[in-house]
Coordinates of C-alpha atoms and ligand atoms in Angstrom, one line a residue:
Chain O
M22 CA 88.9 82.8 22.3
N23 CA 91.4 80.0 23.0
I24 CA 92.2 78.0 20.0
V25 CA 94.2 74.8 19.6
V26 CA 95.7 73.8 16.2
P27 CA 96.9 70.1 16.2
V28 CA 99.0 69.7 13.1
K29 CA 100.3 66.8 11.0
L30 CA 103.5 66.7 9.1
V31 CA 103.4 64.8 5.8
P32 CA 106.0 63.8 3.1
D33 CA 106.8 66.6 0.7
L34 CA 105.5 65.5 -2.7
V35 CA 108.0 67.6 -4.5
E36 CA 110.7 65.0 -3.6
E37 CA 110.7 61.7 -5.4
L38 CA 108.9 59.0 -3.4
E39 CA 110.5 55.6 -3.0
I40 CA 109.0 52.5 -1.5
D41 CA 111.0 50.7 1.1
D42 CA 112.3 47.1 0.9
G43 CA 109.3 45.8 2.8
G44 CA 107.1 47.1 0.1
T45 CA 104.4 48.4 2.4
A46 CA 105.7 51.9 3.3
L47 CA 107.6 54.9 2.0
D48 CA 111.3 54.8 2.3
T49 CA 111.9 57.5 4.9
T50 CA 115.7 57.9 4.3
W51 CA 115.3 60.7 1.8
L52 CA 111.8 61.8 2.7
R53 CA 111.3 65.4 3.7
F54 CA 108.4 66.1 6.1
I55 CA 106.6 69.4 5.8
L56 CA 103.5 70.8 7.4
N57 CA 100.3 69.6 5.7
E58 CA 99.2 72.3 3.4
V59 CA 95.7 72.8 4.8
D60 CA 97.1 72.9 8.3
E61 CA 98.8 76.2 7.2
H62 CA 95.3 77.4 6.5
A63 CA 94.0 76.2 9.9
L64 CA 96.9 78.0 11.6
E65 CA 96.3 81.2 9.6
Q66 CA 92.5 81.1 10.5
A67 CA 93.4 80.7 14.1
L68 CA 95.7 83.7 14.0
L69 CA 93.1 85.8 12.2
L70 CA 90.5 84.9 14.9
K71 CA 93.0 85.7 17.7
E72 CA 93.7 89.1 16.1
S73 CA 90.1 90.1 15.8
L74 CA 88.8 88.7 19.1
S75 CA 92.0 88.3 21.3
G76 CA 92.8 85.1 23.1
T77 CA 95.6 82.5 22.6
V78 CA 96.6 80.0 19.9
S79 CA 98.4 76.8 20.8
V80 CA 100.0 74.4 18.3
I81 CA 100.4 70.7 19.1
S82 CA 102.6 68.4 17.1
L83 CA 104.0 64.9 17.4
D84 CA 107.8 64.7 17.3
G85 CA 109.9 64.0 14.2
E86 CA 112.1 65.5 11.5
G87 CA 111.1 69.1 10.7
V88 CA 108.8 69.5 13.7
D89 CA 110.9 72.1 15.5
D90 CA 111.0 74.3 12.3
V91 CA 107.3 74.1 12.0
L92 CA 106.8 75.1 15.7
F93 CA 109.3 78.0 15.6
A94 CA 107.7 79.3 12.4
S95 CA 104.3 79.2 14.1
S96 CA 105.7 81.1 17.0
A97 CA 107.2 83.7 14.7
K98 CA 103.7 84.1 13.1
G99 CA 102.1 84.8 16.5
V100 CA 101.3 81.4 18.1
D101 CA 101.4 81.6 21.9
R102 CA 102.1 78.1 23.0
L103 CA 104.1 75.3 21.3
I104 CA 103.5 71.7 22.5
K105 CA 105.5 68.8 21.3
L106 CA 104.5 65.2 22.1
T107 CA 107.6 63.2 22.5
G108 CA 108.1 59.5 22.0
V109 CA 106.1 59.4 18.8
D110 CA 107.3 60.3 15.3
Y111 CA 105.4 61.0 12.0
G112 CA 108.0 58.8 10.3
V113 CA 106.8 55.6 12.0
N114 CA 103.4 53.9 11.8
V115 CA 101.2 56.5 13.4
N116 CA 97.8 56.5 11.7
N117 CA 95.1 59.2 12.2
H118 CA 93.2 57.2 14.8
A119 CA 96.4 57.0 16.9
M120 CA 97.2 60.7 16.3
A121 CA 93.6 61.7 17.3
R122 CA 93.9 59.7 20.5
F123 CA 97.2 61.5 21.3
Y124 CA 95.8 64.9 20.6
A125 CA 92.6 64.2 22.4
T126 CA 94.6 63.8 25.7
T127 CA 96.2 67.3 25.3
V128 CA 93.0 69.0 24.0
R129 CA 91.0 67.8 27.1
I130 CA 93.6 69.4 29.3
L131 CA 93.7 72.7 27.3
E132 CA 89.9 73.0 27.2
P133 CA 89.9 75.3 24.1
D134 CA 86.9 77.1 22.6
L135 CA 87.9 75.9 19.2
V136 CA 90.1 73.3 17.7
L137 CA 91.1 74.0 14.1
V138 CA 92.6 71.2 12.0
G139 CA 93.4 71.0 8.3
V140 CA 90.5 69.2 6.7
Q141 CA 92.6 66.4 5.3
A142 CA 96.1 65.3 4.5
H143 CA 97.4 63.6 1.4
N144 CA 98.4 60.5 3.2
D145 CA 95.2 59.9 5.3
L146 CA 94.3 56.3 5.0
D147 CA 92.0 55.9 8.0
G148 CA 89.9 59.0 7.6
S149 CA 91.0 62.5 8.4
L150 CA 92.2 63.7 11.8
G151 CA 89.4 66.2 12.6
P152 CA 86.3 64.0 13.0
L153 CA 88.1 61.4 14.9
L154 CA 89.6 63.9 17.3
A155 CA 86.2 65.6 17.7
E156 CA 84.5 62.4 18.7
Y157 CA 87.2 61.4 21.1
V158 CA 86.9 64.7 22.9
G159 CA 83.1 64.8 22.6
M160 CA 82.9 68.0 20.5
P161 CA 80.8 68.6 17.3
Y162 CA 82.7 68.6 14.0
V163 CA 82.2 70.4 10.7
G164 CA 84.7 70.2 7.9
Y165 CA 85.5 71.7 4.5
V166 CA 85.3 75.1 6.3
S167 CA 86.4 78.3 4.6
G168 CA 85.2 80.9 7.0
I169 CA 84.4 81.2 10.7
A170 CA 82.5 83.9 12.5
P171 CA 82.0 83.4 16.3
I172 CA 78.8 84.8 17.8
N173 CA 77.5 84.1 21.3
G174 CA 79.0 80.8 22.0
R175 CA 78.4 79.5 18.5
C176 CA 80.3 79.8 15.2
R177 CA 78.7 80.5 11.9
V178 CA 80.9 78.5 9.5
R179 CA 81.0 78.4 5.8
K180 CA 81.1 74.8 4.6
E181 CA 82.2 74.2 1.0
Y182 CA 80.2 72.0 -1.4
P183 CA 81.3 71.3 -5.0
G184 CA 80.9 74.0 -7.6
G185 CA 81.4 76.9 -5.2
L186 CA 78.2 76.4 -3.3
I187 CA 78.5 77.3 0.4
A188 CA 76.3 75.9 3.3
E189 CA 76.2 78.0 6.4
M190 CA 76.1 76.1 9.6
D191 CA 75.9 77.2 13.2
V192 CA 78.1 75.1 15.4
E193 CA 78.1 75.3 19.2
M194 CA 81.5 75.8 20.9
P195 CA 83.7 74.1 21.9
A196 CA 84.0 72.5 18.5
V197 CA 86.5 71.0 16.1
L198 CA 86.5 72.5 12.6
G199 CA 88.2 71.1 9.6
V200 CA 89.6 74.0 7.7
Q201 CA 89.8 73.9 3.9
A202 CA 91.0 77.5 3.4
A203 CA 91.7 80.5 5.7
E204 CA 89.9 83.8 5.0
S205 CA 93.2 85.1 3.6
P206 CA 96.2 83.3 2.3
P207 CA 98.6 82.0 5.0
R208 CA 101.0 84.8 6.0
Y209 CA 104.7 84.7 5.1
V210 CA 107.2 85.0 7.9
A211 CA 110.8 86.1 7.4
I212 CA 113.6 83.7 8.2
S213 CA 115.1 86.2 10.6
R214 CA 111.9 86.2 12.7
I215 CA 112.0 82.4 12.8
R216 CA 115.6 82.5 13.9
Q217 CA 114.6 84.9 16.6
A218 CA 111.8 82.6 17.7
M219 CA 114.3 79.7 17.9
K220 CA 116.2 81.7 20.6
T221 CA 113.2 83.0 22.6
A222 CA 110.3 80.6 22.2
A223 CA 109.9 77.7 24.5
V224 CA 108.7 74.3 23.3
D225 CA 106.6 72.5 25.9
E226 CA 107.6 68.8 25.6
Q227 CA 105.2 66.3 26.9
A228 CA 105.5 62.5 26.8
A229 CA 102.9 61.0 24.5
P230 CA 100.6 58.3 25.9
D231 CA 100.9 54.7 24.5
L232 CA 100.5 54.2 20.8
D233 CA 97.0 52.8 19.8
T234 CA 96.5 52.4 16.1
T235 CA 93.2 50.5 16.2
G236 CA 90.6 51.8 13.7
G237 CA 92.8 51.8 10.6
P238 CA 93.5 49.2 7.9
M239 CA 96.8 47.3 7.5
V240 CA 98.6 47.8 4.2
D241 CA 100.2 44.7 2.7
S242 CA 101.4 46.3 -0.6
M243 CA 102.4 49.8 -1.7
F244 CA 103.1 50.6 -5.4
K245 CA 103.2 53.4 -7.9
P246 CA 100.3 53.7 -10.3
E247 CA 100.9 51.8 -13.6
T248 CA 101.9 53.9 -16.4
A249 CA 100.1 52.1 -19.2
E250 CA 98.1 55.1 -20.3
R251 CA 100.8 57.7 -19.8
A252 CA 100.9 60.7 -22.0
T253 CA 103.0 60.7 -25.2
M254 CA 105.9 63.0 -24.3
I255 CA 106.8 65.8 -26.6
T256 CA 110.6 66.3 -26.4
G257 CA 112.8 69.2 -27.5
D258 CA 113.1 72.8 -26.4
E259 CA 110.2 75.2 -25.9
D260 CA 110.2 76.1 -29.6
E261 CA 109.7 72.5 -30.7
V262 CA 107.1 71.8 -28.0
A263 CA 105.2 75.0 -28.9
G264 CA 105.3 73.9 -32.6
R265 CA 103.9 70.4 -31.7
I266 CA 101.2 71.8 -29.5
V267 CA 100.1 74.2 -32.3
D268 CA 100.0 71.2 -34.7
L269 CA 97.8 69.3 -32.3
L270 CA 95.5 72.2 -32.0
R271 CA 95.4 72.6 -35.7
E272 CA 94.4 69.0 -36.2
L273 CA 91.4 69.8 -34.0
G274 CA 90.7 73.0 -35.9
K275 CA 91.5 75.1 -32.9
A276 CA 94.5 77.0 -34.3
Chain N
M25 CA 75.8 41.0 11.8
S26 CA 74.9 40.7 8.1
Q27 CA 76.9 40.2 5.0
D28 CA 75.2 43.1 3.3
I29 CA 76.9 46.2 1.9
H30 CA 75.4 49.6 2.7
V31 CA 75.9 52.7 0.6
I32 CA 75.1 56.1 2.2
V33 CA 73.4 58.1 -0.5
E34 CA 74.8 61.6 -0.8
H35 CA 72.5 64.2 -2.3
L36 CA 72.4 68.0 -2.6
R37 CA 69.3 69.9 -3.6
G38 CA 67.5 67.0 -5.2
Q39 CA 70.5 65.6 -7.0
V40 CA 72.3 62.4 -6.1
A41 CA 76.1 62.8 -6.3
D42 CA 78.1 60.8 -8.9
I43 CA 80.3 59.4 -6.1
T44 CA 77.2 57.6 -4.7
Y45 CA 76.9 55.7 -8.1
V46 CA 80.6 54.9 -7.9
A47 CA 80.1 53.6 -4.3
V48 CA 77.2 51.4 -5.5
A49 CA 79.4 50.0 -8.2
A50 CA 82.0 49.1 -5.6
A51 CA 79.4 47.7 -3.3
R52 CA 78.1 45.4 -6.0
R53 CA 81.7 44.0 -6.4
L54 CA 82.0 43.5 -2.6
A55 CA 78.5 41.8 -2.4
T56 CA 79.6 39.2 -4.9
G57 CA 82.2 38.2 -2.3
T58 CA 80.0 38.2 0.8
G59 CA 76.9 36.8 -0.8
G60 CA 74.9 39.6 0.8
G61 CA 72.8 42.3 -0.8
V62 CA 73.4 46.0 -1.5
A63 CA 71.3 48.5 0.4
A64 CA 71.2 52.2 -0.3
V65 CA 70.6 54.2 2.8
L66 CA 68.9 57.5 2.0
L67 CA 68.3 60.3 4.6
G68 CA 66.1 63.1 3.3
H69 CA 62.8 64.8 3.2
D70 CA 60.2 64.2 0.5
G71 CA 63.0 62.5 -1.4
E72 CA 61.9 58.9 -1.5
T73 CA 62.4 58.5 -5.3
L74 CA 66.0 59.9 -5.3
A75 CA 67.6 56.5 -5.1
G76 CA 65.4 55.1 -7.9
D77 CA 68.1 54.6 -10.4
L78 CA 70.8 53.1 -8.1
A79 CA 71.9 49.6 -8.8
A80 CA 71.0 48.6 -5.2
D81 CA 68.8 45.6 -4.1
R82 CA 66.9 47.8 -1.7
V83 CA 66.6 51.3 -0.3
V84 CA 66.4 52.1 3.4
Y85 CA 64.7 55.5 3.5
I86 CA 64.6 57.8 6.5
D87 CA 62.4 60.9 6.2
D88 CA 62.4 63.9 8.5
P89 CA 61.9 67.6 7.8
A90 CA 65.3 68.1 9.5
L91 CA 66.9 66.0 6.9
A92 CA 66.0 68.2 3.9
D93 CA 69.5 69.6 3.9
F94 CA 72.7 67.9 5.1
N95 CA 73.5 68.2 8.7
P96 CA 76.4 66.1 9.9
E97 CA 75.1 65.7 13.4
H98 CA 71.7 64.3 12.3
Y99 CA 73.6 61.8 10.0
N100 CA 75.9 60.8 12.9
V101 CA 73.0 60.1 15.2
I102 CA 70.8 58.2 12.8
L103 CA 73.6 56.2 11.2
A104 CA 75.2 55.3 14.5
D105 CA 71.8 53.8 15.4
L106 CA 71.2 52.0 12.1
I107 CA 74.8 50.7 11.6
G108 CA 75.5 50.0 15.3
G109 CA 72.2 48.2 15.7
D110 CA 72.8 45.6 12.9
P111 CA 76.2 46.1 11.5
P112 CA 76.5 45.3 7.8
R113 CA 79.8 43.9 6.5
C114 CA 80.8 47.3 4.9
V115 CA 79.3 50.8 4.8
L116 CA 80.4 52.9 1.9
F117 CA 80.5 56.8 1.8
G118 CA 81.8 59.3 -0.7
D119 CA 85.2 60.8 0.4
T120 CA 83.5 64.2 0.2
S121 CA 82.4 67.3 2.1
M122 CA 79.5 65.2 3.4
G123 CA 80.7 61.6 3.6
A124 CA 84.2 62.1 5.0
E125 CA 83.1 63.7 8.2
V126 CA 80.3 61.3 9.0
A127 CA 82.5 58.3 8.3
G128 CA 85.2 59.7 10.6
V129 CA 82.9 60.4 13.5
L130 CA 81.1 57.0 13.2
S131 CA 84.5 55.2 13.1
A132 CA 85.3 56.6 16.5
R133 CA 81.8 56.4 17.9
L134 CA 81.2 52.8 16.9
S135 CA 84.8 51.6 17.1
M136 CA 84.5 50.5 13.5
P137 CA 87.7 50.6 11.4
L138 CA 87.7 53.1 8.5
V139 CA 89.5 52.8 5.2
S140 CA 89.6 56.2 3.3
R141 CA 90.5 57.3 -0.2
C142 CA 89.4 53.9 -1.6
R143 CA 89.6 53.8 -5.4
S144 CA 88.6 50.2 -6.0
V145 CA 87.7 47.0 -4.2
D146 CA 87.9 43.3 -4.8
A147 CA 86.5 40.1 -3.5
A148 CA 88.3 36.9 -4.0
N149 CA 88.8 33.7 -1.9
G150 CA 86.7 35.0 0.9
R151 CA 88.7 38.1 1.4
L152 CA 87.6 41.7 0.7
R153 CA 90.4 43.9 -0.6
F154 CA 90.8 47.7 -1.0
I155 CA 93.1 49.8 -3.1
S156 CA 93.5 53.4 -1.9
Q157 CA 95.2 56.3 -3.5
I158 CA 97.5 58.5 -1.4
C159 CA 100.2 61.1 -1.8
G160 CA 98.4 63.3 -4.3
G161 CA 97.9 60.3 -6.6
K162 CA 101.5 59.2 -6.7
I163 CA 101.1 56.1 -4.5
L164 CA 98.6 53.3 -4.3
V165 CA 98.2 51.0 -1.3
E166 CA 96.5 47.7 -1.0
G167 CA 95.2 45.6 1.9
D168 CA 92.4 43.6 3.4
I169 CA 89.2 45.4 4.4
P170 CA 89.2 45.0 8.2
E171 CA 86.9 42.3 9.7
P172 CA 84.2 41.9 10.8
N173 CA 82.8 45.3 9.8
A174 CA 84.3 48.4 8.2
L175 CA 83.5 51.9 7.0
I176 CA 84.9 52.9 3.6
T177 CA 85.1 56.3 1.9
M178 CA 85.3 56.2 -1.9
V179 CA 87.2 58.5 -4.3
P180 CA 86.4 58.7 -8.0
G181 CA 88.5 57.0 -10.7
G182 CA 88.0 53.3 -10.1
Y183 CA 84.5 53.0 -11.4
K184 CA 82.3 55.0 -13.8
P185 CA 79.1 56.3 -12.3
E186 CA 77.2 54.3 -15.0
Q187 CA 78.4 51.1 -13.4
G188 CA 76.3 52.0 -10.3
R189 CA 73.1 52.8 -12.2
G190 CA 70.3 50.2 -12.3
E191 CA 67.5 49.4 -14.7
T192 CA 64.7 48.8 -12.2
A193 CA 64.0 50.9 -9.2
P194 CA 64.9 49.1 -6.0
E195 CA 62.3 48.4 -3.3
V196 CA 62.0 51.2 -0.7
T197 CA 61.5 50.5 3.0
R198 CA 60.7 53.5 5.2
T199 CA 62.3 53.5 8.6
S200 CA 61.3 56.0 11.3
V201 CA 63.7 57.6 13.7
S202 CA 63.2 59.2 17.0
P203 CA 62.6 63.0 16.6
L204 CA 65.7 64.9 15.8
G205 CA 66.2 67.6 18.5
S206 CA 68.1 70.8 17.9
G207 CA 71.6 69.7 18.4
R208 CA 75.0 71.4 18.4
V209 CA 75.1 71.9 14.6
A210 CA 72.3 73.7 12.8
F211 CA 72.0 74.3 9.0
A212 CA 71.5 78.0 8.4
G213 CA 71.2 78.3 4.6
Y214 CA 73.1 78.4 1.4
Q215 CA 75.2 81.0 -0.2
E216 CA 75.1 80.8 -3.9
P217 CA 78.3 81.0 -5.9
K218 CA 79.0 84.5 -7.2
A219 CA 77.7 85.3 -10.6
E220 CA 80.2 84.2 -13.3
D221 CA 82.1 86.3 -15.7
I222 CA 82.8 83.2 -17.8
D223 CA 81.4 79.7 -17.4
I224 CA 84.4 77.4 -17.7
S225 CA 82.2 74.4 -17.7
T226 CA 81.0 75.3 -21.2
T227 CA 84.2 76.8 -22.6
P228 CA 85.7 74.5 -25.4
I229 CA 89.4 75.6 -24.9
L230 CA 90.8 75.9 -21.4
V231 CA 94.3 77.1 -20.4
A232 CA 94.6 75.7 -16.9
I233 CA 97.2 77.1 -14.5
G234 CA 98.6 75.6 -11.3
R235 CA 101.1 76.6 -8.7
G236 CA 103.8 76.3 -11.3
I237 CA 102.7 79.6 -12.7
A238 CA 104.7 80.9 -9.7
N239 CA 103.3 84.4 -9.3
E240 CA 100.4 86.7 -10.1
D241 CA 102.1 88.6 -12.9
N242 CA 102.5 85.4 -14.9
V243 CA 98.7 84.8 -14.8
E244 CA 98.6 87.6 -17.5
L245 CA 100.6 85.4 -19.9
A246 CA 98.1 82.6 -19.5
E247 CA 95.3 85.1 -20.1
E248 CA 97.0 86.2 -23.3
L249 CA 97.3 82.7 -24.5
A250 CA 93.7 81.9 -23.7
E251 CA 92.6 85.0 -25.5
T252 CA 94.6 84.2 -28.6
L253 CA 93.1 80.7 -28.6
G254 CA 89.6 82.0 -28.1
G255 CA 89.4 80.1 -24.8
A256 CA 89.5 80.9 -21.1
V257 CA 91.8 80.6 -18.1
C258 CA 91.0 78.2 -15.3
A259 CA 93.1 77.0 -12.3
S260 CA 93.9 74.6 -9.6
R261 CA 92.9 75.4 -6.0
P262 CA 96.2 77.0 -4.8
V263 CA 96.0 79.7 -7.5
V264 CA 92.5 80.6 -6.4
D265 CA 93.4 80.4 -2.7
Q266 CA 96.1 83.0 -3.4
G267 CA 93.4 85.3 -4.8
W268 CA 95.0 85.3 -8.3
L269 CA 91.8 84.2 -10.0
P270 CA 88.1 84.1 -8.8
T271 CA 86.6 80.9 -7.3
T272 CA 84.4 80.5 -10.4
R273 CA 87.6 79.6 -12.3
M274 CA 88.5 76.7 -10.0
V275 CA 88.5 73.2 -11.5
G276 CA 88.1 70.1 -9.3
K277 CA 86.5 68.5 -6.3
S278 CA 85.6 71.8 -4.7
G279 CA 85.4 73.7 -8.0
K280 CA 83.8 73.0 -11.3
R281 CA 83.7 70.0 -13.5
V282 CA 84.9 70.8 -17.0
K283 CA 84.7 68.9 -20.3
P284 CA 86.5 71.0 -22.9
D285 CA 87.8 69.9 -26.3
V286 CA 91.2 71.0 -25.2
Y287 CA 92.6 71.3 -21.6
L288 CA 96.1 72.7 -21.5
A289 CA 97.4 72.0 -18.0
L290 CA 100.3 74.3 -17.1
G291 CA 102.2 73.7 -13.9
I292 CA 99.5 71.4 -12.4
S293 CA 100.6 68.3 -10.6
G294 CA 97.4 66.4 -11.2
A295 CA 96.3 65.8 -7.6
P296 CA 93.2 63.6 -7.4
E297 CA 91.1 66.6 -6.2
H298 CA 92.0 68.4 -9.4
V299 CA 91.8 65.5 -11.8
E300 CA 88.2 64.8 -10.6
G301 CA 87.2 68.0 -12.3
M302 CA 88.9 67.6 -15.7
S303 CA 89.3 63.9 -16.5
D304 CA 86.5 64.0 -19.0
S305 CA 88.3 66.6 -21.2
D306 CA 88.6 65.4 -24.9
L307 CA 92.3 66.3 -25.2
T308 CA 94.6 67.1 -22.3
I309 CA 98.1 68.5 -22.9
A310 CA 100.2 68.8 -19.7
V311 CA 103.3 70.8 -19.2
N312 CA 105.2 70.0 -16.0
T313 CA 108.9 69.9 -15.1
D314 CA 108.4 66.9 -12.9
P315 CA 108.5 63.7 -15.0
E316 CA 106.6 61.8 -12.3
A317 CA 103.7 64.3 -12.0
P318 CA 100.4 62.3 -12.0
I319 CA 98.9 64.7 -14.5
F320 CA 100.8 62.8 -17.2
D321 CA 98.7 59.7 -16.3
V322 CA 95.6 61.7 -17.4
A323 CA 97.0 63.7 -20.3
Q324 CA 97.3 62.4 -23.8
Y325 CA 100.3 64.6 -24.5
G326 CA 102.9 66.0 -22.2
S327 CA 106.1 68.0 -22.0
E328 CA 108.7 68.6 -19.3
V329 CA 109.7 72.1 -20.5
D330 CA 109.4 75.0 -18.1
L331 CA 106.0 76.6 -18.6
L332 CA 107.4 80.1 -18.2
D333 CA 109.8 79.5 -21.1
L334 CA 107.0 77.9 -23.2
L335 CA 104.2 80.5 -22.7
P336 CA 105.7 83.4 -24.7
V337 CA 106.8 81.2 -27.5
L338 CA 103.4 79.4 -27.6
I339 CA 101.5 82.7 -27.7
E340 CA 103.6 83.8 -30.8
R341 CA 103.1 80.4 -32.5
V342 CA 99.4 80.4 -32.0
R343 CA 99.2 84.0 -33.3
A344 CA 101.2 83.1 -36.3
A345 CA 99.0 80.0 -37.0
K346 CA 95.9 82.1 -36.7
G347 CA 97.4 84.3 -39.3
G348 CA 97.4 87.3 -36.9
Ligands
LIG11 C1 89.2 68.8 0.5 C2 90.1 69.3 -0.6 C3 89.5 69.7 -1.8 C4 90.3 70.2 -2.8 N1 89.7 70.6 -4.0 C5 90.5 71.0 -5.0 C6 89.9 71.4 -6.3 O1 88.7 71.5 -6.4 N2 90.8 71.7 -7.3 C7 92.1 71.7 -7.2 O2 92.9 72.0 -8.1 N3 92.7 71.3 -6.0 C8 91.9 71.0 -4.9 N4 92.5 70.6 -3.7 C9 94.0 70.7 -3.6 C10 94.7 69.5 -4.2 O3 94.8 68.6 -3.2 C11 96.1 69.9 -4.6 O4 96.8 70.5 -3.5 C12 96.1 71.0 -5.7 O5 95.3 70.5 -6.8 C13 97.6 71.2 -6.2 O6 97.6 72.2 -7.1 P1 98.7 72.4 -8.2 O7 98.8 71.2 -9.0 O8 98.6 73.7 -8.8 O9 100.0 72.5 -7.2 P2 101.2 71.5 -6.9 O10 100.7 70.2 -6.5 O11 102.1 72.2 -6.0 O12 101.9 71.3 -8.3 C14 102.6 72.3 -9.0 C15 103.2 71.6 -10.2 O13 103.8 72.5 -11.0 C16 105.0 72.0 -11.5 N5 105.9 73.1 -11.9 C17 106.5 74.0 -11.0 N6 107.1 74.9 -11.7 C18 107.0 74.7 -13.0 C19 107.4 75.3 -14.2 N7 108.1 76.4 -14.2 N8 107.1 74.7 -15.4 C20 106.3 73.6 -15.4 N9 105.9 73.0 -14.3 C21 106.2 73.5 -13.1 C22 105.6 71.1 -10.4 O14 106.4 70.1 -10.9 C23 104.3 70.6 -9.8 O15 103.9 69.3 -10.3 C24 91.7 70.2 -2.7 C25 92.3 69.8 -1.5 C26 91.5 69.4 -0.4 C27 92.1 69.0 0.8

């Protein structure tokens, strides 16, 4: 089973987000890029499948701040091949249509049995990567997947609906699947093993084709939500806050 | 090309999803700008009446036994034909487990631009505008809906489902499709959610924990507080994905919708996927060390104290108040 995991790095929401002077994009000066959270799950699911069925896992990423760390961490977890598309950076205006076109070129060459992507990313504005990529490479797509069992050229996947309901779907391979959650939480890898990977793992650098962003909207204004209805803040230390919460509960007859 | 707005009806086991009503409300707004009508597009089997209470001008109904349950491939084939054949100005989907993947594939297949995570729309001076919500609800972006046609996926929050509900049933036109073959994706059946220990959707007091709870041991503190209050513990997705609580306790887009008297949100950022499940709570009190956390836009009361400092004190205070 050969699996490709095309990843996306996204701004870390733990950091304060600032809007740049142009007013249409995030100020990247202080922005930290991290691996999209559900991509961690896609990667974990790929490694679980490789461990149970043998095969290889390749990770592809565009270039940019933080990408090498992500690639070496994946190698330390057991990824066989690291591919970096150079000449394009997450920090600039690459939308998902463009990213899907980039990854499609590489996926066509690698001819995998499965392509696992994170089902969405928090900054998707022109749809998620998976269905676009699937269509560009001519493979079927099913998303919101939280379980994959390959049998005879097909995968039985668990697709999540609201409220905990699962639909089982049989998908012919090769296929692109949008992973919502891996069958077990993403594994932890020690820093020492990542350092080791930095010394031994090779990153295959390939020049990205030309940027083509058609298919997404243009943004002419970016802003933070208005704070008109913001919560009344309870100040003080934990004693005072606990006291106030109990008062609120008491008013409702709950304490 | 028409100036109509289409809404793809999302339904699961005989129930139309709330997001479809939200999309119809948005479609009505867009149609005032284009001068066209609003058509609900319904794919199903023996489900002709499902779209009866949508505030649409008409319903395009496609019936086939293979459409009894959602299959993305069938939707892609049928809608590519329908939309590609006579493209409406906009086609609206839910940004959901069903809508998001169909919209994505169609955008690539029909070379039609796609705007996702749209919260509200506007029509003024001949321009159609979108506002989308990104970065976990921390950022909004605005722009023109691409010309001449566009696909749009809607998130909840901008319109109430009631705004998309109509008084009179719209007229239904049946359209036939060429037989749907067995393709590359087949629906195999449902797996019901596991039997519940506690039903959080009917519990009046919920202690909700998020990633801020930090580790599994601390979950016990939340359990203790919930027990003292006579309520239950529920959680955001990461807590459930870690295996610290069962799936039945998850609140949000992929979990349950809850409507308690009190929702105490501890260490939850307030991502849109979470808020979707708890925004109808009567009283929300949020505790989060990040003053910019979007949960404070939903909560009536908030505090920036560390939840791990707060929990033991709060448990004692509640105990004392209960006279225990
Ligand atoms: C398709 C899809 C469906 C999803 N469905 C759901 C769903 O149904 N339900 C759901 O919840 N999520 C869902 N998610 C995930 C969602 O996008 C968010 O990632 C998730 O809700 C974040 O959970 P969180 O708030 O617990 O964690 P985070 O966003 O990491 O927030 C943790 C918060 O805790 C605060 N904090 C940290 N330490 C402390 C402390 N000591 N004291 C006080 N505060 C502290 C931080 O400031 C932060 O705001 C879905 C995602 C996808 C892609």
